[in-house]
């Protein structure tokens, strides 16, 4: 065998080996993961959930992760890119990302790791029987946001008014109704503040101060977790007692949060993936509620802001940061 023939033989073997390796990799179930923003804790929790169920990346499952890095305009292109990989399941969260995936996924199963009112948003026929190819977990839970307002009222009984910070284009109808009912029962007026993006936060807080609101309820959206630093700094600057739905903001220095453990919800999303990979249909998998709601209070922040947290409220807290 001459040198040329040897090189051709080796080259052919290498190409065949590459093709074989690619085929082997694609033989693994492929899970696509799309997030509006990168939160390492969330993807780590999802990977942990997969490991708990016996899945090891590169051995019996493959994972492709994409993030819009806070720019929702990127979501449609990222969704299309992931769909082109022909994944077995797509995991995503928040209304804009879910909608972007739904538009292009066809019949590919979609697991919504976190969603608001899936029925009102048109993602499911009902919580018990989603229908179609979407299922997952909802943060919709009766009177959570009303209780957040009640607990704020225990810290600041005379708030003047209560500001409610939301993101433009997001459906908060159910939460808004609950909040309005709680505010009426407490006899406090609400001041809706809507922003388009984080650049509007300073203007929003200036409006809150102009109306002399001493308390703030921040609605649920990944953007507000991403903007934790700005929210905390502005609340400190204007001495506003703010309540959040995500404990990550309180860990960063926010005053208090009450809501589901969203990081754990990403871990639990792996259970849906497991069931779908084993042949179950998303249409038949009920959308689940959070298993636990946590009250977290940052006592250090309360002292810096000049607010006293009543002992009874501290006693109800699942965690107190001192």
Short mmCIF file of C-alpha atoms in Angstrom, two decimals:
data_model
loop_
_atom_site.label_atom_id
_atom_site.label_comp_id
_atom_site.label_asym_id
_atom_site.label_seq_id
_atom_site.Cartn_x
_atom_site.Cartn_y
_atom_site.Cartn_z
CA UNK A 1 0.00 0.00 0.00
CA UNK A 2 1.50 3.34 -1.05
CA UNK A 3 1.43 6.56 0.97
CA UNK A 4 -1.51 8.04 -0.95
CA UNK A 5 -3.64 4.94 -0.40
CA UNK A 6 -2.74 4.92 3.30
CA UNK A 7 -3.77 8.57 3.72
CA UNK A 8 -7.07 7.93 1.93
CA UNK A 9 -7.74 4.93 4.14
CA UNK A 10 -6.95 6.84 7.33
CA UNK A 11 -8.99 9.84 6.19
CA UNK A 12 -11.97 7.63 5.39
CA UNK A 13 -11.71 5.95 8.77
CA UNK A 14 -11.59 9.34 10.52
CA UNK A 15 -14.68 10.58 8.64
CA UNK A 16 -16.52 7.37 9.41
CA UNK A 17 -15.53 7.72 13.06
CA UNK A 18 -16.82 11.30 13.20
CA UNK A 19 -20.10 10.28 11.58
CA UNK A 20 -20.41 7.40 14.02
CA UNK A 21 -19.73 9.71 16.99
CA UNK A 22 -22.29 12.24 15.74
CA UNK A 23 -24.86 9.50 15.22
CA UNK A 24 -24.19 8.16 18.70
CA UNK A 25 -24.54 11.61 20.27
CA UNK A 26 -27.81 12.27 18.42
CA UNK A 27 -29.06 8.84 19.45
CA UNK A 28 -29.28 10.30 22.95
CA UNK A 29 -32.56 11.99 23.88
CA UNK A 30 -32.11 15.72 23.27
CA UNK A 31 -33.59 18.27 25.67
CA UNK A 32 -33.58 21.93 24.60
CA UNK A 33 -33.65 24.63 27.29
CA UNK A 34 -34.62 28.22 26.46
CA UNK A 35 -34.59 31.00 29.05
CA UNK A 36 -35.25 34.75 28.70
CA UNK A 37 -32.34 35.40 31.05
CA UNK A 38 -29.42 33.40 32.40
CA UNK A 39 -29.74 32.37 36.03
CA UNK A 40 -27.13 29.76 36.86
CA UNK A 41 -29.15 28.58 39.87
CA UNK A 42 -32.09 27.65 37.62
CA UNK A 43 -30.18 25.62 35.03
CA UNK A 44 -28.12 24.01 37.78
CA UNK A 45 -31.33 22.98 39.53
CA UNK A 46 -32.72 21.52 36.31
CA UNK A 47 -29.52 19.54 35.74
CA UNK A 48 -29.68 18.34 39.35
CA UNK A 49 -33.25 17.19 38.78
CA UNK A 50 -32.14 15.19 35.74
CA UNK A 51 -29.31 13.58 37.71
CA UNK A 52 -31.71 12.60 40.49
CA UNK A 53 -33.72 10.71 37.87
CA UNK A 54 -30.65 8.90 36.55
CA UNK A 55 -29.81 11.11 33.55
CA UNK A 56 -26.16 11.93 32.91
CA UNK A 57 -25.29 14.46 30.20
CA UNK A 58 -23.31 12.90 27.40
CA UNK A 59 -24.14 9.38 28.54
CA UNK A 60 -27.91 8.95 28.34
CA UNK A 61 -29.14 12.46 27.60
CA UNK A 62 -28.04 15.59 25.70
CA UNK A 63 -28.86 19.17 26.66
CA UNK A 64 -28.79 22.33 24.53
CA UNK A 65 -29.17 25.62 26.45
CA UNK A 66 -29.95 29.04 24.99
CA UNK A 67 -30.63 32.38 26.70
CA UNK A 68 -31.91 35.68 25.34
CA UNK A 69 -29.78 37.44 28.00
CA UNK A 70 -32.63 39.76 28.91
CA UNK A 71 -33.53 40.74 25.34
CA UNK A 72 -36.91 39.16 24.54
CA UNK A 73 -36.53 40.21 20.90
CA UNK A 74 -34.00 37.37 20.54
CA UNK A 75 -36.44 34.70 21.70
CA UNK A 76 -38.10 33.85 18.33
CA UNK A 77 -34.73 33.26 16.62
CA UNK A 78 -33.41 31.22 19.55
CA UNK A 79 -36.61 29.16 19.63
CA UNK A 80 -36.32 28.47 15.89
CA UNK A 81 -32.66 27.48 16.32
CA UNK A 82 -33.50 24.97 19.04
CA UNK A 83 -36.44 23.53 17.09
CA UNK A 84 -34.13 23.01 14.09
CA UNK A 85 -32.12 20.61 16.28
CA UNK A 86 -35.23 18.39 16.49
CA UNK A 87 -35.21 18.01 20.29
CA UNK A 88 -37.36 15.44 22.06
CA UNK A 89 -38.53 18.02 24.62
CA UNK A 90 -38.17 21.79 25.01
CA UNK A 91 -38.06 23.31 28.52
CA UNK A 92 -38.74 27.03 28.87
CA UNK A 93 -40.20 29.62 31.24
CA UNK A 94 -42.09 32.93 31.26
CA UNK A 95 -44.82 34.05 28.87
CA UNK A 96 -42.60 35.58 26.11
CA UNK A 97 -40.31 32.54 25.86
CA UNK A 98 -43.15 30.02 26.01
CA UNK A 99 -45.02 31.90 23.29
CA UNK A 100 -41.91 32.06 21.08
CA UNK A 101 -41.38 28.30 21.40
CA UNK A 102 -45.07 27.52 20.90
CA UNK A 103 -45.07 29.40 17.60
CA UNK A 104 -42.42 27.17 16.01
CA UNK A 105 -42.40 23.89 17.97
CA UNK A 106 -45.15 22.14 16.05
CA UNK A 107 -45.83 18.90 17.94
CA UNK A 108 -42.58 18.89 19.97
CA UNK A 109 -43.49 18.54 23.67
CA UNK A 110 -42.95 21.71 25.72
CA UNK A 111 -42.40 21.77 29.48
CA UNK A 112 -43.15 25.13 31.06
CA UNK A 113 -40.87 25.19 34.10
CA UNK A 114 -42.67 28.30 35.38
CA UNK A 115 -45.79 29.92 33.94
CA UNK A 116 -48.48 32.25 35.24
CA UNK A 117 -52.11 31.55 34.33
CA UNK A 118 -51.54 28.99 31.56
CA UNK A 119 -55.24 28.83 30.71
CA UNK A 120 -55.78 32.59 30.50
CA UNK A 121 -52.60 32.90 28.42
CA UNK A 122 -53.91 30.31 25.96
CA UNK A 123 -51.23 27.71 26.69
CA UNK A 124 -53.57 25.06 28.12
CA UNK A 125 -57.22 24.04 27.93
CA UNK A 126 -57.28 23.44 31.68
CA UNK A 127 -54.79 22.82 34.48
CA UNK A 128 -55.96 19.24 34.98
CA UNK A 129 -55.99 18.40 31.25
CA UNK A 130 -53.69 20.80 29.38
CA UNK A 131 -54.38 19.33 25.91
CA UNK A 132 -51.97 20.05 23.08
CA UNK A 133 -48.23 19.72 23.57
CA UNK A 134 -47.60 22.01 26.58
CA UNK A 135 -47.57 21.20 30.28
CA UNK A 136 -45.55 22.20 33.34
CA UNK A 137 -45.82 24.22 36.54
CA UNK A 138 -47.73 27.36 37.41
CA UNK A 139 -46.87 30.01 39.97
CA UNK A 140 -50.57 30.89 40.03
CA UNK A 141 -51.71 30.28 43.58
CA UNK A 142 -54.73 31.68 45.35
CA UNK A 143 -54.14 34.88 47.29
CA UNK A 144 -50.33 34.78 47.34
CA UNK A 145 -50.01 38.38 46.19
CA UNK A 146 -52.82 39.42 48.55
CA UNK A 147 -50.88 37.92 51.45
CA UNK A 148 -47.74 39.73 50.30
CA UNK A 149 -49.64 43.01 50.63
CA UNK A 150 -51.01 42.04 54.05
CA UNK A 151 -47.52 41.25 55.35
CA UNK A 152 -46.18 44.57 54.01
CA UNK A 153 -49.05 46.26 55.83
CA UNK A 154 -47.88 44.68 59.08
CA UNK A 155 -44.50 46.37 58.62
CA UNK A 156 -45.90 49.70 57.36
CA UNK A 157 -49.50 50.11 58.66
CA UNK A 158 -49.79 53.64 57.21
CA UNK A 159 -48.13 53.46 53.77
CA UNK A 160 -49.91 56.44 52.21
CA UNK A 161 -50.35 54.33 49.10
CA UNK A 162 -49.01 51.04 47.79
CA UNK A 163 -47.16 51.08 44.47
CA UNK A 164 -47.45 48.04 42.23
CA UNK A 165 -44.56 47.57 39.80
CA UNK A 166 -45.24 45.53 36.67
CA UNK A 167 -43.76 44.96 33.22
CA UNK A 168 -45.49 46.24 30.09
CA UNK A 169 -47.07 43.55 27.93
CA UNK A 170 -47.35 40.94 30.70
CA UNK A 171 -50.78 39.60 31.70
CA UNK A 172 -51.27 40.20 35.44
CA UNK A 173 -55.09 40.08 35.41
CA UNK A 174 -55.62 37.45 38.14
CA UNK A 175 -52.87 38.82 40.37
CA UNK A 176 -54.20 42.36 39.91
CA UNK A 177 -57.70 41.28 40.95
CA UNK A 178 -56.37 39.57 44.09
CA UNK A 179 -54.25 42.60 44.94
CA UNK A 180 -57.16 44.97 44.47
CA UNK A 181 -59.34 42.86 46.79
CA UNK A 182 -56.63 42.78 49.47
CA UNK A 183 -56.04 46.54 49.17
CA UNK A 184 -59.76 47.24 49.52
CA UNK A 185 -59.94 45.08 52.65
CA UNK A 186 -56.99 46.98 54.15
CA UNK A 187 -58.30 50.35 53.02
CA UNK A 188 -55.14 51.35 51.12
CA UNK A 189 -54.99 52.83 47.60
CA UNK A 190 -52.89 51.21 44.88
CA UNK A 191 -50.62 53.05 42.44
CA UNK A 192 -49.88 50.98 39.29
CA UNK A 193 -46.40 51.58 37.84
CA UNK A 194 -45.62 49.94 34.50
CA UNK A 195 -42.16 49.89 32.95
CA UNK A 196 -40.93 48.72 29.55
CA UNK A 197 -37.47 47.65 30.74
CA UNK A 198 -34.90 48.17 33.50
CA UNK A 199 -34.01 51.60 32.13
CA UNK A 200 -37.42 52.82 33.33
CA UNK A 201 -36.88 51.82 36.96
CA UNK A 202 -35.49 55.16 38.12
CA UNK A 203 -38.44 57.01 36.56
CA UNK A 204 -40.84 54.54 38.13
CA UNK A 205 -39.41 55.03 41.62
CA UNK A 206 -39.50 58.79 41.19
CA UNK A 207 -43.23 58.48 40.41
CA UNK A 208 -43.73 56.29 43.49
CA UNK A 209 -42.05 58.93 45.64
CA UNK A 210 -44.03 61.74 44.05
CA UNK A 211 -47.23 60.02 45.17
CA UNK A 212 -45.69 59.45 48.63
CA UNK A 213 -46.10 55.66 48.59
CA UNK A 214 -44.02 54.02 51.32
CA UNK A 215 -44.55 50.43 50.20
CA UNK A 216 -44.13 48.56 46.92
CA UNK A 217 -45.35 45.22 45.59
CA UNK A 218 -43.18 43.98 42.71
CA UNK A 219 -45.03 41.70 40.30
CA UNK A 220 -43.60 38.43 39.03
CA UNK A 221 -41.19 38.52 36.09
CA UNK A 222 -37.62 37.28 35.47
CA UNK A 223 -36.63 40.83 34.55
CA UNK A 224 -37.08 41.93 38.16
CA UNK A 225 -34.77 39.16 39.37
CA UNK A 226 -32.20 40.29 36.83
CA UNK A 227 -32.66 43.88 37.99
CA UNK A 228 -32.24 42.98 41.70
CA UNK A 229 -29.36 45.39 42.25
CA UNK A 230 -31.23 48.37 40.78
CA UNK A 231 -34.43 47.55 42.68
CA UNK A 232 -32.59 47.22 45.99
CA UNK A 233 -30.60 50.43 45.49
CA UNK A 234 -33.69 52.46 44.53
CA UNK A 235 -35.76 51.06 47.40
CA UNK A 236 -32.93 52.00 49.75
CA UNK A 237 -32.54 55.46 48.25
CA UNK A 238 -36.24 56.29 48.66
CA UNK A 239 -36.77 54.32 51.91
CA UNK A 240 -39.48 52.13 50.39
CA UNK A 241 -40.53 48.79 51.88
CA UNK A 242 -40.73 46.40 48.93
CA UNK A 243 -42.14 42.89 48.66
CA UNK A 244 -40.95 40.48 45.98
CA UNK A 245 -42.05 37.05 44.81
CA UNK A 246 -38.52 35.65 44.45
CA UNK A 247 -36.18 35.00 47.36
CA UNK A 248 -33.12 35.56 45.13
CA UNK A 249 -33.85 39.29 45.40
CA UNK A 250 -33.96 39.08 49.19
CA UNK A 251 -30.70 37.12 49.22
CA UNK A 252 -29.22 40.08 47.31
CA UNK A 253 -30.52 42.59 49.88
CA UNK A 254 -34.24 43.01 49.22
CA UNK A 255 -36.57 43.39 52.21
CA UNK A 256 -38.92 40.43 51.94
CA UNK A 257 -40.32 37.82 49.59
CA UNK A 258 -43.25 35.44 49.70
CA UNK A 259 -43.84 32.91 47.00
CA UNK A 260 -42.83 29.58 45.53
CA UNK A 261 -39.27 28.29 45.50
CA UNK A 262 -38.71 28.98 41.80
CA UNK A 263 -35.27 27.37 41.77
CA UNK A 264 -36.80 24.14 43.03
CA UNK A 265 -39.48 24.41 40.34
CA UNK A 266 -36.73 24.12 37.73
CA UNK A 267 -35.50 20.98 39.48
CA UNK A 268 -39.01 19.54 39.41
CA UNK A 269 -39.37 20.36 35.70
CA UNK A 270 -37.02 17.42 35.09
CA UNK A 271 -39.81 15.09 36.24
CA UNK A 272 -41.97 16.20 33.33
CA UNK A 273 -39.08 15.63 30.95
CA UNK A 274 -38.59 12.13 32.34
CA UNK A 275 -42.27 11.23 31.90
CA UNK A 276 -42.37 12.57 28.35
CA UNK A 277 -39.19 10.73 27.36
CA UNK A 278 -40.82 7.57 28.71
CA UNK A 279 -43.81 8.05 26.42
CA UNK A 280 -46.37 10.10 28.34
CA UNK A 281 -48.21 12.88 26.49
CA UNK A 282 -48.03 16.51 27.68
CA UNK A 283 -51.78 16.76 27.10
CA UNK A 284 -52.33 14.18 29.85
CA UNK A 285 -49.87 15.60 32.42
CA UNK A 286 -51.63 18.06 34.77
CA UNK A 287 -50.08 21.47 35.32
CA UNK A 288 -48.89 21.51 38.92
CA UNK A 289 -48.87 24.17 41.62
CA UNK A 290 -45.85 24.94 43.83
CA UNK A 291 -45.47 22.45 46.67
CA UNK A 292 -44.37 25.10 49.16
CA UNK A 293 -44.55 28.86 49.62
CA UNK A 294 -41.67 30.50 51.47
CA UNK A 295 -41.58 33.74 53.47
CA UNK A 296 -38.06 35.17 53.61
CA UNK A 297 -37.27 38.39 55.50
CA UNK A 298 -34.02 40.31 55.39
CA UNK A 299 -33.85 41.81 58.87
CA UNK A 300 -30.59 43.59 58.11
CA UNK A 301 -32.25 45.44 55.23
CA UNK A 302 -35.26 46.31 57.41
CA UNK A 303 -32.95 47.94 59.97
CA UNK A 304 -31.06 49.89 57.29
CA UNK A 305 -34.35 51.16 55.83
CA UNK A 306 -35.64 52.07 59.30
CA UNK A 307 -38.57 49.62 59.37
CA UNK A 308 -39.42 47.42 62.34
CA UNK A 309 -40.61 43.91 61.52
CA UNK A 310 -43.24 42.74 64.04
CA UNK A 311 -42.21 39.68 66.09
CA UNK A 312 -45.31 37.77 64.95
CA UNK A 313 -44.32 38.22 61.30
CA UNK A 314 -40.75 37.16 62.03
CA UNK A 315 -42.08 34.05 63.77
CA UNK A 316 -43.98 33.09 60.57
CA UNK A 317 -40.92 33.48 58.36
CA UNK A 318 -39.36 30.37 56.85
CA UNK A 319 -36.01 32.15 56.86
CA UNK A 320 -34.70 35.36 58.43
CA UNK A 321 -31.52 36.92 57.06
CA UNK A 322 -29.70 38.86 59.79
#
